[in-house]
Tab-separated table of C-alpha atoms and ligand atoms in Angstrom:
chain	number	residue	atom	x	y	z
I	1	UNK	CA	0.000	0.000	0.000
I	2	UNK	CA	1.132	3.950	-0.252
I	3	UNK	CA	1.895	5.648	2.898
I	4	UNK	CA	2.906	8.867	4.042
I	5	UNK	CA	6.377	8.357	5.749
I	6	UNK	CA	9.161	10.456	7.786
I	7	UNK	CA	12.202	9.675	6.185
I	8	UNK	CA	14.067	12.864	8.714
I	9	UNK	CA	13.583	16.142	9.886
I	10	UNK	CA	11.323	18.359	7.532
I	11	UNK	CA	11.492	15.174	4.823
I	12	UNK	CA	8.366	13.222	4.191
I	13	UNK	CA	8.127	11.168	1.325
I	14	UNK	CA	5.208	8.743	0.108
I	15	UNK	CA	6.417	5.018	-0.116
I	16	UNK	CA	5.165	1.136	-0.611
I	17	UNK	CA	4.877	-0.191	2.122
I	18	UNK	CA	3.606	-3.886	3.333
I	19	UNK	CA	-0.309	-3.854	3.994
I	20	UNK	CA	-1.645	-3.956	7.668
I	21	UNK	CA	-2.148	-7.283	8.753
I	22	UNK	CA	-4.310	-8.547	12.108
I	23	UNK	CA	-2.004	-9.362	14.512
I	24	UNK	CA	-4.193	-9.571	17.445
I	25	UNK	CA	-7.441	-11.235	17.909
I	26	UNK	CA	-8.550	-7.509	19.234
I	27	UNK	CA	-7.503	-5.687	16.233
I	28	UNK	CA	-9.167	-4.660	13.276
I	29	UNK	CA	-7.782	-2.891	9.609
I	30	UNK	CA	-9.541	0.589	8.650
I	31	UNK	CA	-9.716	1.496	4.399
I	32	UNK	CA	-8.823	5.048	5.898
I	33	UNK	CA	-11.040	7.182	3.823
I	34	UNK	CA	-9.835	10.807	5.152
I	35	UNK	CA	-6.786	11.486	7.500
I	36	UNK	CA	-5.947	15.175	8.864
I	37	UNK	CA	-2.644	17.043	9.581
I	38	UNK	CA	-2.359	17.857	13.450
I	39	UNK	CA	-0.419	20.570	14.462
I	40	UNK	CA	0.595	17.669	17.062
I	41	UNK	CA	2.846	16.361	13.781
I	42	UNK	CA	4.695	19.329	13.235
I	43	UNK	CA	6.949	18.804	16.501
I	44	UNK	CA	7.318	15.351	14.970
I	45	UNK	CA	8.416	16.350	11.534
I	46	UNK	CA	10.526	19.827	13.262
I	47	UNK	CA	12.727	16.843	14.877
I	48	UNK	CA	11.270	18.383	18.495
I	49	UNK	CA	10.045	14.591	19.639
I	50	UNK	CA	12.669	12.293	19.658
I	51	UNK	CA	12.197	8.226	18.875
I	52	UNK	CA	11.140	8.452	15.281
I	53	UNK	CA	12.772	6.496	12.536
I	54	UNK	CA	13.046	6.532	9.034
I	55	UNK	CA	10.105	5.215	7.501
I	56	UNK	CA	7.677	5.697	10.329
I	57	UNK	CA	4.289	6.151	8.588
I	58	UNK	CA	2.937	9.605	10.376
I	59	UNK	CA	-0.657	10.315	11.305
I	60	UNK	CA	-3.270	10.387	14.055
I	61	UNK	CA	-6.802	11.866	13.225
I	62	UNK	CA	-8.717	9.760	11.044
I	63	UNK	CA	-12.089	7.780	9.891
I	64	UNK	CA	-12.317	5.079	7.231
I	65	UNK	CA	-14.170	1.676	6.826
I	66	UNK	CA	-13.793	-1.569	8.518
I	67	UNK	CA	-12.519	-3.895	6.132
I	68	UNK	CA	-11.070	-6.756	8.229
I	69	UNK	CA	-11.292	-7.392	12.383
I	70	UNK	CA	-10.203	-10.218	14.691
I	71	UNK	CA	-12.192	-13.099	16.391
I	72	UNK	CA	-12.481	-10.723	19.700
I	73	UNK	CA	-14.169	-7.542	18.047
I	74	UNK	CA	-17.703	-8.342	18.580
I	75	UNK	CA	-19.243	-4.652	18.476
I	76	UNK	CA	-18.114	-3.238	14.631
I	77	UNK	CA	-17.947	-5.679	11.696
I	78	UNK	CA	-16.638	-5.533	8.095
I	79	UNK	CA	-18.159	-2.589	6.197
I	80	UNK	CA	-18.919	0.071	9.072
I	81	UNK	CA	-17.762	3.494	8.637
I	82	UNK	CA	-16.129	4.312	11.608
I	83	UNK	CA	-14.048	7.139	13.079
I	84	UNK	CA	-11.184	6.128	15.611
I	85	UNK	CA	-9.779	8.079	18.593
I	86	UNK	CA	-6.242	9.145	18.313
I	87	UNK	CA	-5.306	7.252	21.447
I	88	UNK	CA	-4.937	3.660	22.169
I	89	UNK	CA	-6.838	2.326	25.114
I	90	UNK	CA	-7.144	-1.260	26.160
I	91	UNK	CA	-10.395	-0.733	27.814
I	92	UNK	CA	-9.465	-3.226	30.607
I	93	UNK	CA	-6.740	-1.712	33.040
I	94	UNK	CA	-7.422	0.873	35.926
I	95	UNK	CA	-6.804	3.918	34.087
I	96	UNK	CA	-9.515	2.641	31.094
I	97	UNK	CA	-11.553	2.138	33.599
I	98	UNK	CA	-11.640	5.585	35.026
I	99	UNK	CA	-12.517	7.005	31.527
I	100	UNK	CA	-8.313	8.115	31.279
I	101	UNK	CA	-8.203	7.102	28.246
I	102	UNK	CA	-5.135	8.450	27.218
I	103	UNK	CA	-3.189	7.108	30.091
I	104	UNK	CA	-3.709	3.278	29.166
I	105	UNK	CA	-1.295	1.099	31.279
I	106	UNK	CA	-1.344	-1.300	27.858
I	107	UNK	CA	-1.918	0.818	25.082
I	108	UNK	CA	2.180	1.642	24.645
I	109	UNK	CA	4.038	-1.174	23.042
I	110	UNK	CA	7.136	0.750	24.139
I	111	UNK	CA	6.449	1.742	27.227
I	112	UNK	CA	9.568	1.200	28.606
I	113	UNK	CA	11.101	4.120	26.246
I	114	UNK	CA	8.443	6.855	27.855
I	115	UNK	CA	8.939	5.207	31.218
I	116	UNK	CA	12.595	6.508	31.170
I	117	UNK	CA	11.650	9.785	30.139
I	118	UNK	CA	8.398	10.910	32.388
I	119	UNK	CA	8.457	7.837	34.679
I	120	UNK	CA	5.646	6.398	34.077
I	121	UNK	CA	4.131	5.767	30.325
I	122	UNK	CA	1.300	7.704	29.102
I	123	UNK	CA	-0.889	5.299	26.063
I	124	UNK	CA	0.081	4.551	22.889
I	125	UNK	CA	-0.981	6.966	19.837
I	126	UNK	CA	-1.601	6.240	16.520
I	127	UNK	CA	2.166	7.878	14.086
I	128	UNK	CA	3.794	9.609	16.995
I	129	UNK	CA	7.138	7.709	17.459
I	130	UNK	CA	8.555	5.379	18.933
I	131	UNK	CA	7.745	6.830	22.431
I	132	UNK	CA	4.292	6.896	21.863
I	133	UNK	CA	4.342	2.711	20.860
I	134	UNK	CA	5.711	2.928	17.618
I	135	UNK	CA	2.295	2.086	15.531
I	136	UNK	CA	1.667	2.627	11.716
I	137	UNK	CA	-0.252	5.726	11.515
I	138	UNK	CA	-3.009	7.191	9.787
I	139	UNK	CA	-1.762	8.717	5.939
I	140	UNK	CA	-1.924	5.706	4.559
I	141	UNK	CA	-4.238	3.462	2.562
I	142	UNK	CA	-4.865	0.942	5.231
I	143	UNK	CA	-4.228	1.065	9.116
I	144	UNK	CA	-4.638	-1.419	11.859
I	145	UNK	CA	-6.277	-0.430	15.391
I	146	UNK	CA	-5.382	-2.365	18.473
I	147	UNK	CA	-8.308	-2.479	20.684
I	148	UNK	CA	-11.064	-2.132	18.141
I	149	UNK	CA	-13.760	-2.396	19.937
I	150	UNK	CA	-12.578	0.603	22.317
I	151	UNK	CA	-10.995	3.002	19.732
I	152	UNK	CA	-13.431	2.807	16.786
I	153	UNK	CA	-16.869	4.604	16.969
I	154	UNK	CA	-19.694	3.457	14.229
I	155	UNK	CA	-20.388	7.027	12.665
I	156	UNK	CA	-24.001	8.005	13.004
I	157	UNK	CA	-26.148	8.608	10.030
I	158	UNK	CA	-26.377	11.655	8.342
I	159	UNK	CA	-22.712	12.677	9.917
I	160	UNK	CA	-20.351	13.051	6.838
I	161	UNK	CA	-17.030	12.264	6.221
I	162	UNK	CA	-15.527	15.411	6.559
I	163	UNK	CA	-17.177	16.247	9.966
I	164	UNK	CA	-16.684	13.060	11.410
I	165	UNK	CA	-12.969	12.881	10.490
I	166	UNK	CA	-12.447	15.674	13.257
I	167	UNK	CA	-14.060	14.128	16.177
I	168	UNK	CA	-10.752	11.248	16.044
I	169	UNK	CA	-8.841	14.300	17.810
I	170	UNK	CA	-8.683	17.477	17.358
I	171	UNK	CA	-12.892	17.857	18.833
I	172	UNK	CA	-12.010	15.457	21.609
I	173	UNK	CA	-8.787	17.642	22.389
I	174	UNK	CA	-10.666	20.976	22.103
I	175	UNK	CA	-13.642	19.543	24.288
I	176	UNK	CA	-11.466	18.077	26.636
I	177	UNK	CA	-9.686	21.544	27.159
I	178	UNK	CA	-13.250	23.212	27.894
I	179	UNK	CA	-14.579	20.174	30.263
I	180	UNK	CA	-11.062	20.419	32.083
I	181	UNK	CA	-12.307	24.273	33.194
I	182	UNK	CA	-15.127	23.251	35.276
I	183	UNK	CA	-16.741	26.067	33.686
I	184	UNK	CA	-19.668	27.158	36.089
I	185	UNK	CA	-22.344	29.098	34.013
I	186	UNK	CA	-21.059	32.772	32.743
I	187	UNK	CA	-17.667	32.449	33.391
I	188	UNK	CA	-15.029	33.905	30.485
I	189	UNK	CA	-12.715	31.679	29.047
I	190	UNK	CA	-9.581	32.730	26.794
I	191	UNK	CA	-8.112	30.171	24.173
I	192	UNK	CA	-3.959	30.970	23.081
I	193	UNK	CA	-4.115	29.248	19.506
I	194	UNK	CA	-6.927	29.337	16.587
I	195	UNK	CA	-6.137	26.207	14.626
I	196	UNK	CA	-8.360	23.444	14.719
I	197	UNK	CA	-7.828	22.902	18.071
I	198	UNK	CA	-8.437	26.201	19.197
I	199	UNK	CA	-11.864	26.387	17.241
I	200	UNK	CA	-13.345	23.708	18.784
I	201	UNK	CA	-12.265	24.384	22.392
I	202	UNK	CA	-14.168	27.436	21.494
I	203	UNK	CA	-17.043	26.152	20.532
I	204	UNK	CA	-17.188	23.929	23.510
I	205	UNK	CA	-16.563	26.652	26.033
I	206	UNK	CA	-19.531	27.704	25.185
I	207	UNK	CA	-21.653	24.268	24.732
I	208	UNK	CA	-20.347	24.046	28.747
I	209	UNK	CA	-21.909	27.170	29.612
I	210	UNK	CA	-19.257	29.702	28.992
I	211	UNK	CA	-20.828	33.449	28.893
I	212	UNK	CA	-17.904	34.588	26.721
I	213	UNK	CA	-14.409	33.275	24.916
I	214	UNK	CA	-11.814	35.478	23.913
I	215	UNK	CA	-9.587	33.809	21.576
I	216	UNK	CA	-5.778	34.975	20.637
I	217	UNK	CA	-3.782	34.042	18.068
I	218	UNK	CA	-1.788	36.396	14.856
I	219	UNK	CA	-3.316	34.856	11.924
I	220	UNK	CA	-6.384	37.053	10.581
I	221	UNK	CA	-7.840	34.308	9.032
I	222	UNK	CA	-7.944	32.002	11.867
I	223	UNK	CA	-9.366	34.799	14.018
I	224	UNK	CA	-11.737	35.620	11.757
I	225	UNK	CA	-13.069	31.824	11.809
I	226	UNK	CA	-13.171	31.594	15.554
I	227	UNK	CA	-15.799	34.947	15.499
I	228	UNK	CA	-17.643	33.583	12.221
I	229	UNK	CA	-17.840	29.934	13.647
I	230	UNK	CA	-17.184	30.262	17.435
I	231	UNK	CA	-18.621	33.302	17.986
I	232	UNK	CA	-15.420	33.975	20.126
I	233	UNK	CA	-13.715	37.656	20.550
I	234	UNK	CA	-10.932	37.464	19.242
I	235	UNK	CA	-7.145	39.201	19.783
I	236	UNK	CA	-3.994	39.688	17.492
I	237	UNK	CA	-1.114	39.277	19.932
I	238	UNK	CA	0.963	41.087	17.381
I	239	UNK	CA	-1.114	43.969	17.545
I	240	UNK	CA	-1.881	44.844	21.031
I	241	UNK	CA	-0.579	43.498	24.184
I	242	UNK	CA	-2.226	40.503	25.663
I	243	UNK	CA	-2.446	40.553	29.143
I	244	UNK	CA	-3.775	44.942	29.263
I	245	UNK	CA	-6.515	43.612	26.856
I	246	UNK	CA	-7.924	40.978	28.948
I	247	UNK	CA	-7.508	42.900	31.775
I	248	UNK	CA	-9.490	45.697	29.876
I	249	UNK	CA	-12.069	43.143	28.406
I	250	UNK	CA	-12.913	41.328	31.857
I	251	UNK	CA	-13.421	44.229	34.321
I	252	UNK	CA	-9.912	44.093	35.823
I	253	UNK	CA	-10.459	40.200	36.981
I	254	UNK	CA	-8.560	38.612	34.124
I	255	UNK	CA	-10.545	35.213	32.511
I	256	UNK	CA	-11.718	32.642	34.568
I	257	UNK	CA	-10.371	29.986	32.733
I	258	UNK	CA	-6.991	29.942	30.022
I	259	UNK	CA	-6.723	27.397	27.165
I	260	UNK	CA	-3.191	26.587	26.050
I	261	UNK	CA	-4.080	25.246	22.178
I	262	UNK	CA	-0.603	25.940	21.279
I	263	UNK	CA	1.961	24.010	23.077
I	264	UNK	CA	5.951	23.630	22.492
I	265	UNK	CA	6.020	25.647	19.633
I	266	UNK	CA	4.646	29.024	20.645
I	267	UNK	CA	5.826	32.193	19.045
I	268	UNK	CA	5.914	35.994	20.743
I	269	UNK	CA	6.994	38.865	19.878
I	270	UNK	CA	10.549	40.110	21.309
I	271	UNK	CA	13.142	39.067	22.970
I	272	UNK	CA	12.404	36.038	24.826
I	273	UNK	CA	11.078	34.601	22.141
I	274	UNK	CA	15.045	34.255	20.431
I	275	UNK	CA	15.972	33.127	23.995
I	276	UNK	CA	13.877	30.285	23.691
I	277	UNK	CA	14.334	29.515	20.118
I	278	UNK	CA	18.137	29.770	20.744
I	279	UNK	CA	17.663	27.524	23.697
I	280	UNK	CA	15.651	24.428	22.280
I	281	UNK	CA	17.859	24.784	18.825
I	282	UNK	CA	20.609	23.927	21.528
I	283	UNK	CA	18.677	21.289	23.254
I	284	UNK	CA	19.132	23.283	26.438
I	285	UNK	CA	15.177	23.439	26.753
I	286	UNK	CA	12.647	21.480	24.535
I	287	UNK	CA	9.962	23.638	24.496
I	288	UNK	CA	9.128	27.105	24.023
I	289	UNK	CA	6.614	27.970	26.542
I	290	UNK	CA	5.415	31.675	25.739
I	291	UNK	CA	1.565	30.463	26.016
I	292	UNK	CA	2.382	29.287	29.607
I	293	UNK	CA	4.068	32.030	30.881
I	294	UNK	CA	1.375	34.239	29.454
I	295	UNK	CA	-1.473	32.441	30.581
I	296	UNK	CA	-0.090	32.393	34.337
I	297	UNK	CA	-0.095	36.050	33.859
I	298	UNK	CA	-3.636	36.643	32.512
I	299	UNK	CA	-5.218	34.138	34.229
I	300	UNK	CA	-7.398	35.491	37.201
I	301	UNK	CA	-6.678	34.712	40.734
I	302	UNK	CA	-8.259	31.199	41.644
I	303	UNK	CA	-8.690	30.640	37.844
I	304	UNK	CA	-7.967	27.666	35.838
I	305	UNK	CA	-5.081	26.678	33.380
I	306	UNK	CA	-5.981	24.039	30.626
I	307	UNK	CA	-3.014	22.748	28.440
I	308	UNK	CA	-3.807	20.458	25.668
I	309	UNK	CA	-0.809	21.903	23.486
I	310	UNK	CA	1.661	19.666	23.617
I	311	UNK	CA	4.685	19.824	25.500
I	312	UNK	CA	7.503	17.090	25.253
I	313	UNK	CA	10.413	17.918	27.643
I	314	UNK	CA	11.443	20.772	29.467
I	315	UNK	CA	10.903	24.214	30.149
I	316	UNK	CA	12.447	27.528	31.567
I	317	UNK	CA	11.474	30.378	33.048
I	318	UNK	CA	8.040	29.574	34.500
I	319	UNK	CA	6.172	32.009	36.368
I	320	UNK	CA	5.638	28.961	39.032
I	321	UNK	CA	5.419	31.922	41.880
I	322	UNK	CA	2.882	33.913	40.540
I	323	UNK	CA	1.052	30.652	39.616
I	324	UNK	CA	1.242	29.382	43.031
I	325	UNK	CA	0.426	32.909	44.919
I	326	UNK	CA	-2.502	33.302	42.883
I	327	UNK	CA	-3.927	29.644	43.585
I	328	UNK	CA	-4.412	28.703	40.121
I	329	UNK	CA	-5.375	25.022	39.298
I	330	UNK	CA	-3.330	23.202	36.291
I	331	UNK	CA	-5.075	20.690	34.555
I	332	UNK	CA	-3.201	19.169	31.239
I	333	UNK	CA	-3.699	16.181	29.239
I	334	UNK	CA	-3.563	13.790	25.760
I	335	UNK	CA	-7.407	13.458	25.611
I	336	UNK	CA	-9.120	10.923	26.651
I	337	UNK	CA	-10.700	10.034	22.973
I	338	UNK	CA	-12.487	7.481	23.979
I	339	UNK	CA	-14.931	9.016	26.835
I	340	UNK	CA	-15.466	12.055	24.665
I	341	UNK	CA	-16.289	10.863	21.049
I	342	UNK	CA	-19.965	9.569	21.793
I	343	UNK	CA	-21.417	12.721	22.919
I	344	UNK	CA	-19.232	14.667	20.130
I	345	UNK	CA	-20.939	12.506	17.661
I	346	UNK	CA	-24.335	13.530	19.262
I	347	UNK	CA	-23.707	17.302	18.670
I	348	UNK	CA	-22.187	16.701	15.286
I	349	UNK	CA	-25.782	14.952	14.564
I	350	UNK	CA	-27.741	17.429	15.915
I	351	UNK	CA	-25.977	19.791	14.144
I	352	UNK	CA	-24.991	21.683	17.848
I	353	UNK	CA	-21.238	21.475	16.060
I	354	UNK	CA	-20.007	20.761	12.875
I	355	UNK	CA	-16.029	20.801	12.264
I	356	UNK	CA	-16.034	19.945	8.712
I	357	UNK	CA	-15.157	23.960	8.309
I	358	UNK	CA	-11.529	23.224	9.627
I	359	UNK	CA	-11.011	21.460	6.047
I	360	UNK	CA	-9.805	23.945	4.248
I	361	UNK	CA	-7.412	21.658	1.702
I	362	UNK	CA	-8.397	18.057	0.587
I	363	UNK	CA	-5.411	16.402	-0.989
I	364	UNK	CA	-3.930	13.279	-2.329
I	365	UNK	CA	-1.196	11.279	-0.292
I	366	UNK	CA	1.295	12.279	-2.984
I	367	UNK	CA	0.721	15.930	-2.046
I	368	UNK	CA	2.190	15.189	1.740
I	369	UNK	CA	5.469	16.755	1.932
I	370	UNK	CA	3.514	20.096	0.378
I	371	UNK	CA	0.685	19.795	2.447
I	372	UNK	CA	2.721	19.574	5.843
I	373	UNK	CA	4.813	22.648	4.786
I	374	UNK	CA	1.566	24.456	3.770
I	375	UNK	CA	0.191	23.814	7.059
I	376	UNK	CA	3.238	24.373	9.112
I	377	UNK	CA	3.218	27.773	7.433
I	378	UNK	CA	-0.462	28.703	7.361
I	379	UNK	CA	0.001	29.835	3.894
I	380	UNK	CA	-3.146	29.765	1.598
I	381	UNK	CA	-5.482	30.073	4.324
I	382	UNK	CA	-5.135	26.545	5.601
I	383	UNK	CA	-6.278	25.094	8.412
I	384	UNK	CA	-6.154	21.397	8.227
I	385	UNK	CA	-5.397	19.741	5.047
I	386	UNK	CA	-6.761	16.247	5.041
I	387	UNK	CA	-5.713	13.784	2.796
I	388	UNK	CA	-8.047	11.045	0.563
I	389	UNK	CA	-5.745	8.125	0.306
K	1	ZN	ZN1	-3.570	15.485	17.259
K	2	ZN	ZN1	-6.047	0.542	29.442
């Protein structure tokens, strides 16, 4: 079959490679019908995560058709069009069972890798190296999922392909950053980062009661999405300075709650911003953690800190003492895919939410290595390119 591979830093290339094949009685192969771009892969293909190797087929968010499944997948069968959560749960061990989805004691193959690294191993997820379990992702023509019964979700009627491709990830991620607010009913919630991620943790702000969202990012068109589709407020941080406006826009309080949709890649203007970038070119710090140390700031006193950017390694210069002094709670997290996607299905049928607007580019495969630079670079407009195998 064709898949999208890393072959190094900044180099994909599309390659044969050997089709899927069962290899538990658990597992079932997708036909993957659509497959998005995450801004999660960009840290993979900017050679931020380590543990990838050549030929490592890339690729998380997806839906597709059954076409194959084991003797112990009793609840899809051949044929079902089915959308499948990012992260690999085994649905059996204490953290499954708590709805953690994302924290699966069985869902790494190589857990021993991320055990060295954060001392414990977070799940497995579908094209995120080695770290992550080392499984076949999702921009490719075929794809096996461990777990089947857990990870894939029978798409409801009426639910197209294009909407239902988003709830694999990037809804669950943007939900999971509203639900981890506790918003209470007219609280104000600001969200660092309009990309697909960003939108929908809009959007969900306000499905969990939310009175107002203020989002922030520097691309016009991405702002102008999140007040056409999310109805948010929206701020250019290259425009006016971040933490006066909120200040201005809230009363003096700062929001309630602060969504970090950005993660280890964050730009700012001025100086720190080199600083950083200097740093993590020199592997003296792995991440560049503006949103963070803006967020602390802003944030009001008592207020809430979401992260569902990703962060890999290590940081400097946290505000930890204004953080602590102001009593803020940190919640962070891969989502948990699995306890989310049913009710995001239910609002995608209803029509409460549909994502499909985050496709702005639908591409072959072949187009991969363009696509990823297009979307690393926002150029054209795009927010997610997806691509039709
Ligand atoms: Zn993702
Ligand atoms: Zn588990």
């Amino acid at each position: 079959m064709k898949a999208l591979c890393w072959v190094g830093t900044n180099h994909l290339n599309v390659e044969r490679v050997p089709d899927p094949e069962i290899l538990n009685p658990k597992d079932a192969i997708v036909r993957v019908i659509l497959s998005s771009v995450c801004g999660s892969d960009l840290h993979l293909i900017d050679g931020y995560v380590p543990t990838m190797r050549e030929g490592d087929i890339i690729g998380h968010e997806f839906m597709g058709e059954v076409v194959e499944v084991g003797p112990e997948v009793k609840k899809l069968k051949r044929g079902d069009r089915v959308v499948v959560a990012s992260v690999i749960g085994c649905g059996g061990c204490w953290f499954c069972d708590h709805g953690d989805w994302s924290l699966c004691d069985n869902g790494n193959a190589h857990a021993s890798i991320a055990e060295k690294a954060y001392g414990y191993s977070p799940a497995g997820i579908f094209g995120y190296s080695h770290a992550f379990g080392g499984y076949a992702g999702s921009h490719a023509e075929y794809i096996r999922v461990p777990f089947a019964d857990n990870g894939m979700f029978k798409i409801p009627e009426g639910v197209s392909d294009e909407s239902a491709v988003f709830v694999s990830d990037g809804f669950p991620t943007g939900f999971m950053a509203a639900d981890m607010c506790n918003i209470q009913p007219g609280d104000i919630v600001a969200v660092w980062g309009a990309g697909g991620v960003g939108q929908m943790a809009i959007r969900s702000a306000y499905l969990l009661g939310a009175s107002r969202v203020i989002a922030i990012d520097r691309f016009p068109e991405r702002l102008s999405m999140a007040r056409l589709h999310g109805k948010a407020e929206t701020l250019n941080y290259e425009e006016v300075n971040i933490l006066e406006a909120l200040k201005e826009m809230t009363g003096g309080r700062g929001p309630d709650h602060c969504i970090d949709a950005v993660g280890q890649e964050a730009d700012t203007p001025g100086a720190l911003h080199y600083y950083d970038l200097v740093k993590q070119q020199l592997k003296l710090e792995t991440d560049r953690p503006h949103v963070l140390r803006q967020a602390i700031l802003a944030c009001r006193k008592g207020g809430t800190l979401s992260i569902v950017g990703v962060y890999g390694g290590y940081i400097d210069k946290l505000p930890m003492g204004a953080a602590m002094n102001k009593a803020l709670t940190f919640r962070m997290g891969q989502m948990h895919a699995q306890k989310y996607i049913p009710r995001l299905l239910e609002y995608v049928q209803r029509g409460e939410v549909d994502p499909a607007y985050l496709l702005t580019h639908r591409w072959p495969l072949e187009r991969g290595q363009e696509g990823y630079q297009m979307f690393k670079h926002k150029t054209d407009e795009c927010m997610r390119v997806v691509f039709a195998p």
